[in-house]
Short mmCIF file of the C-alpha atoms (twelve columns), coordinates in Angstrom:
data_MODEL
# 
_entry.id   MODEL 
# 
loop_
_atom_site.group_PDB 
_atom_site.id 
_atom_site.type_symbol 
_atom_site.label_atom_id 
_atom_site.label_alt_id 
_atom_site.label_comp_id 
_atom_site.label_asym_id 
_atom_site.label_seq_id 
_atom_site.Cartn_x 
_atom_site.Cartn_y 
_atom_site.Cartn_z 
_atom_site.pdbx_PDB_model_num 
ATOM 1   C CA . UNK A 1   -4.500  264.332 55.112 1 
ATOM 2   C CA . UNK A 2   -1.460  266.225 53.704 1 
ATOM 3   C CA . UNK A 3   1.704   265.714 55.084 1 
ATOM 4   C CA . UNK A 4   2.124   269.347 56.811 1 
ATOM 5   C CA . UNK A 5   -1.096  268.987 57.662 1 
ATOM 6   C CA . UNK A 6   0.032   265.307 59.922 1 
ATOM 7   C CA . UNK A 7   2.756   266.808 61.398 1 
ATOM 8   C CA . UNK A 8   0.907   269.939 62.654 1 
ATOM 9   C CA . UNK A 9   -1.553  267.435 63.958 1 
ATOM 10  C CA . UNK A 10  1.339   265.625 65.168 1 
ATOM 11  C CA . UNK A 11  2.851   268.617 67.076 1 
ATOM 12  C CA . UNK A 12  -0.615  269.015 68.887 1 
ATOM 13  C CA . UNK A 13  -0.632  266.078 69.583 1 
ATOM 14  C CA . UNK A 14  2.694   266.125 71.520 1 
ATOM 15  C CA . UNK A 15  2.036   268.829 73.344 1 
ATOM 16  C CA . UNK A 16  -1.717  268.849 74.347 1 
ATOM 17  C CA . UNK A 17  -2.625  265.460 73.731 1 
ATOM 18  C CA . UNK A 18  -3.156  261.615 74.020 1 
ATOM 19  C CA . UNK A 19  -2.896  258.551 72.658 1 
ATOM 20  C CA . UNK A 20  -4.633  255.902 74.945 1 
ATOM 21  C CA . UNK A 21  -6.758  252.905 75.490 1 
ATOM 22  C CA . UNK A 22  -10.305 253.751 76.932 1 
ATOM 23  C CA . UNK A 23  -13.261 251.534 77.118 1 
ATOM 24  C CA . UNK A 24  -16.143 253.169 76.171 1 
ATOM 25  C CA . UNK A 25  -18.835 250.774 77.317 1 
ATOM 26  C CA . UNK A 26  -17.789 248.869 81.626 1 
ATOM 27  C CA . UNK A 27  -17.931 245.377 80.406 1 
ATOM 28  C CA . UNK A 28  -15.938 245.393 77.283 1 
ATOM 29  C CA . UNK A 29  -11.743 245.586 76.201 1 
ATOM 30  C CA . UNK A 30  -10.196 248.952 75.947 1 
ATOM 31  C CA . UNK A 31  -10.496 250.412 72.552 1 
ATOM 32  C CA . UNK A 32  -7.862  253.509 70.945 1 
ATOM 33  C CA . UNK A 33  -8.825  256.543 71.532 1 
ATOM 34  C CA . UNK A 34  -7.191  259.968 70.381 1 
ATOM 35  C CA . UNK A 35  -7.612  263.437 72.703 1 
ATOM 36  C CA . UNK A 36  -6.922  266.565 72.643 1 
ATOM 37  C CA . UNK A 37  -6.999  269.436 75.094 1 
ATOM 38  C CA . UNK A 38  -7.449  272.764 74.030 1 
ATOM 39  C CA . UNK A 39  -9.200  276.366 75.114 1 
ATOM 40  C CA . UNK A 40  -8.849  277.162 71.583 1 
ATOM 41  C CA . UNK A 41  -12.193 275.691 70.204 1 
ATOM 42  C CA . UNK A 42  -11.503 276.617 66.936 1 
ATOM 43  C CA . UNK A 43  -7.964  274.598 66.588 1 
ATOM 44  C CA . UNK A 44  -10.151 271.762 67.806 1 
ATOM 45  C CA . UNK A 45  -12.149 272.537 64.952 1 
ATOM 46  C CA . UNK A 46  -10.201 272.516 62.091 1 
ATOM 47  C CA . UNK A 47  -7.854  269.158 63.847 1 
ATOM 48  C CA . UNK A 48  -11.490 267.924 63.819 1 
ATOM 49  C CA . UNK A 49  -12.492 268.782 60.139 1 
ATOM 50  C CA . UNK A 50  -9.324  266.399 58.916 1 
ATOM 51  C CA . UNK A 51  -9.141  263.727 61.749 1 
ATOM 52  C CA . UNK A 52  -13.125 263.182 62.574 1 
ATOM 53  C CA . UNK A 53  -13.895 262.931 66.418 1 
ATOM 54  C CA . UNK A 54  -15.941 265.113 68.659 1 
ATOM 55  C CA . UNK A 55  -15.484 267.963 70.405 1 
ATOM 56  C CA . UNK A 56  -16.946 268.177 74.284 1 
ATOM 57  C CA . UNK A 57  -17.064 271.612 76.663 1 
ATOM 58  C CA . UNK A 58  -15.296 270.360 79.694 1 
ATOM 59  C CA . UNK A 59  -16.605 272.249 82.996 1 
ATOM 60  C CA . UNK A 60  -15.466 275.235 84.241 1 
ATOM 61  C CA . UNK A 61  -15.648 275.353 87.836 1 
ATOM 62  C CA . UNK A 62  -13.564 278.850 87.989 1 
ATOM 63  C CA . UNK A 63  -15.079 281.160 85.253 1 
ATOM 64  C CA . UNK A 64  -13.314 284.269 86.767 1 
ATOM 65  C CA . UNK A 65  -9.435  282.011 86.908 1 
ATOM 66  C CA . UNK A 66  -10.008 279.833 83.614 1 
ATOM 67  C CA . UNK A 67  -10.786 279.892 80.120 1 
ATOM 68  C CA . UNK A 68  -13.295 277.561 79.396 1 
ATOM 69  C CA . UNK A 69  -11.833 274.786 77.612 1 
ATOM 70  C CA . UNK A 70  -12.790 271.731 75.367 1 
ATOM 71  C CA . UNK A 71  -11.369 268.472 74.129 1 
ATOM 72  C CA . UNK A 72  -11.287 266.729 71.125 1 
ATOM 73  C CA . UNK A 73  -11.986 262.755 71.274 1 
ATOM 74  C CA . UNK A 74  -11.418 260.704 68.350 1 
ATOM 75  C CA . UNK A 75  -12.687 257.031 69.212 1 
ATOM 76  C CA . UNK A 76  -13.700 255.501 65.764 1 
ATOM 77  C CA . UNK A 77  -11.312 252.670 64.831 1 
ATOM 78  C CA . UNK A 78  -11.263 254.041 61.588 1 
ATOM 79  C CA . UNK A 79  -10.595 257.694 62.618 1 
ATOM 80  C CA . UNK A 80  -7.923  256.606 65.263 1 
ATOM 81  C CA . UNK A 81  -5.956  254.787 62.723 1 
ATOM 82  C CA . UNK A 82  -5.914  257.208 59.729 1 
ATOM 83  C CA . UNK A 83  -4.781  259.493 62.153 1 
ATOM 84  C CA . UNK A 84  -2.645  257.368 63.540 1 
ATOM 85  C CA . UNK A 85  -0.890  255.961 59.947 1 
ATOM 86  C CA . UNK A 86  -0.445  259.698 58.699 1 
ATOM 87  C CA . UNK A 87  1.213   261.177 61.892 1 
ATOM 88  C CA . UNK A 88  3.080   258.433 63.725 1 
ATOM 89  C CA . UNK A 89  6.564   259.567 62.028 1 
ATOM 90  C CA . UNK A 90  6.226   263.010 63.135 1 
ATOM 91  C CA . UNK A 91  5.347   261.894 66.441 1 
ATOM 92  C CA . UNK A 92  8.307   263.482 68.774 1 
ATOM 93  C CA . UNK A 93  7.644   262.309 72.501 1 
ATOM 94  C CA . UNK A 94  8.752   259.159 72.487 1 
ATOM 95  C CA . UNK A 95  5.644   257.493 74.407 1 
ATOM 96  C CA . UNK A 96  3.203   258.753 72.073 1 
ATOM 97  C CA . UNK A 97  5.478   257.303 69.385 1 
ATOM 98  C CA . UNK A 98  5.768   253.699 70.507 1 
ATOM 99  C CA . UNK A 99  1.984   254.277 71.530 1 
ATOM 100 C CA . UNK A 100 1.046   254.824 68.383 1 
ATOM 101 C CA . UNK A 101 3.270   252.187 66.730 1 
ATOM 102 C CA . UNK A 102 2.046   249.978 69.206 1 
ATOM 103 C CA . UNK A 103 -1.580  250.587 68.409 1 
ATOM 104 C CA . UNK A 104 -0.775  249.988 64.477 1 
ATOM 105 C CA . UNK A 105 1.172   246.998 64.664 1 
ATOM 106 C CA . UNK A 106 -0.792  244.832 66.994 1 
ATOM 107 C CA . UNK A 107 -4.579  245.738 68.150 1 
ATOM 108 C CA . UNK A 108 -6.450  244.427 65.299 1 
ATOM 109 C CA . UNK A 109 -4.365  240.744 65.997 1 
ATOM 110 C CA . UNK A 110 -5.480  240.578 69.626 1 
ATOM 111 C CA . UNK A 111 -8.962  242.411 68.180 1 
ATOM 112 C CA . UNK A 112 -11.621 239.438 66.725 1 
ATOM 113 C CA . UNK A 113 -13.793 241.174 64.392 1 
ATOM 114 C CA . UNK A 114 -16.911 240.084 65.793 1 
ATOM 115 C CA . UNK A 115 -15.769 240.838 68.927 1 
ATOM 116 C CA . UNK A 116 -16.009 237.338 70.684 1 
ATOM 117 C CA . UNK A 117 -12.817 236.576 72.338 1 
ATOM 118 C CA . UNK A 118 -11.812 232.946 73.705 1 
ATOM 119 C CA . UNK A 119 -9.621  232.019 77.244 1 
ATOM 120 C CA . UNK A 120 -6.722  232.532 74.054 1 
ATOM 121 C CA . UNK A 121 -7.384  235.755 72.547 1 
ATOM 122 C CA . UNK A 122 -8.584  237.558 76.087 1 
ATOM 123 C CA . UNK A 123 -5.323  236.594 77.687 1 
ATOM 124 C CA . UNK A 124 -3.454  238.102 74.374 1 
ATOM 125 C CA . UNK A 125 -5.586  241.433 74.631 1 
ATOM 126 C CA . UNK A 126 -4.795  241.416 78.223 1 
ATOM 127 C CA . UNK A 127 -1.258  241.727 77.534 1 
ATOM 128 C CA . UNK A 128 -1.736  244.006 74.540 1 
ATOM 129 C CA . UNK A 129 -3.443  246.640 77.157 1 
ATOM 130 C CA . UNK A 130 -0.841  246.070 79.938 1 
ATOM 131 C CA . UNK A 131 2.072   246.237 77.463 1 
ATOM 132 C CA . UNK A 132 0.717   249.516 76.430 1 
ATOM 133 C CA . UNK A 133 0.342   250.515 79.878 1 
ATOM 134 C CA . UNK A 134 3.786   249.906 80.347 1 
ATOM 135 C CA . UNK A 135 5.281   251.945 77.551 1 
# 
């Protein structure tokens, strides 16, 4: 990713996006996950062609009000944080910032690799998530 190209990204991300925890599966820890809002599906695109992700129709239940509109979900550990290295410093809303930071700096130490977690580790990812929450 070029370094225009992260702080466009990073703009987008201010203004129609987020940068959250989501669990993906009921029974297992929240996860980083990137989104994006949009009813221009070919910005999605393109955000898509450097970052990796999906892109979903979201209902319409007002064709003759709305566009229809579609979002961009980046979930892959490896796509959120490439993303996430390239365009935390051009990050301007201050939540998404320390989100982001937040993300970088501590999930993989509260994250075992194979995924088991002890009484230890689950209490540290349980204050990873509600620390998060909190910023």
């Amino acid at each position: 990713m070029k370094e225009w190209e992260a702080a466009y990204i990073a703009g987008i991300i201010d203004g129609e996006g987020s940068i959250t925890l989501t669990r993906i599966h009921r029974n297992e820890y929240r996860r980083p996950c990137i989104s994006i809002s949009s009813t221009d599906k070919e910005l999605l695109s393109y955000i898509q062609s450097i970052t990796g992700g999906n892109i979903v129709n979201k209902k319409n239940y007002s064709p003759e009000k709305h566009k229809d509109s579609f979002v961009l979900t980046i979930k892959k550990k490896k796509d959120v944080f490439n993303t996430l290295e390239h365009i935390v410093h051009f990050l301007r809303v201050p939540q998404k910032r320390k989100r982001a930071a937040w993300i970088l700096n501590k999930y993989d130490s509260v994250t075992p690799r194979n995924g088991k977690y002890n009484e230890t580790s689950i209490r540290r990812k349980i204050e990873f998530e509600d620390y998060f929450f909190s910023i």
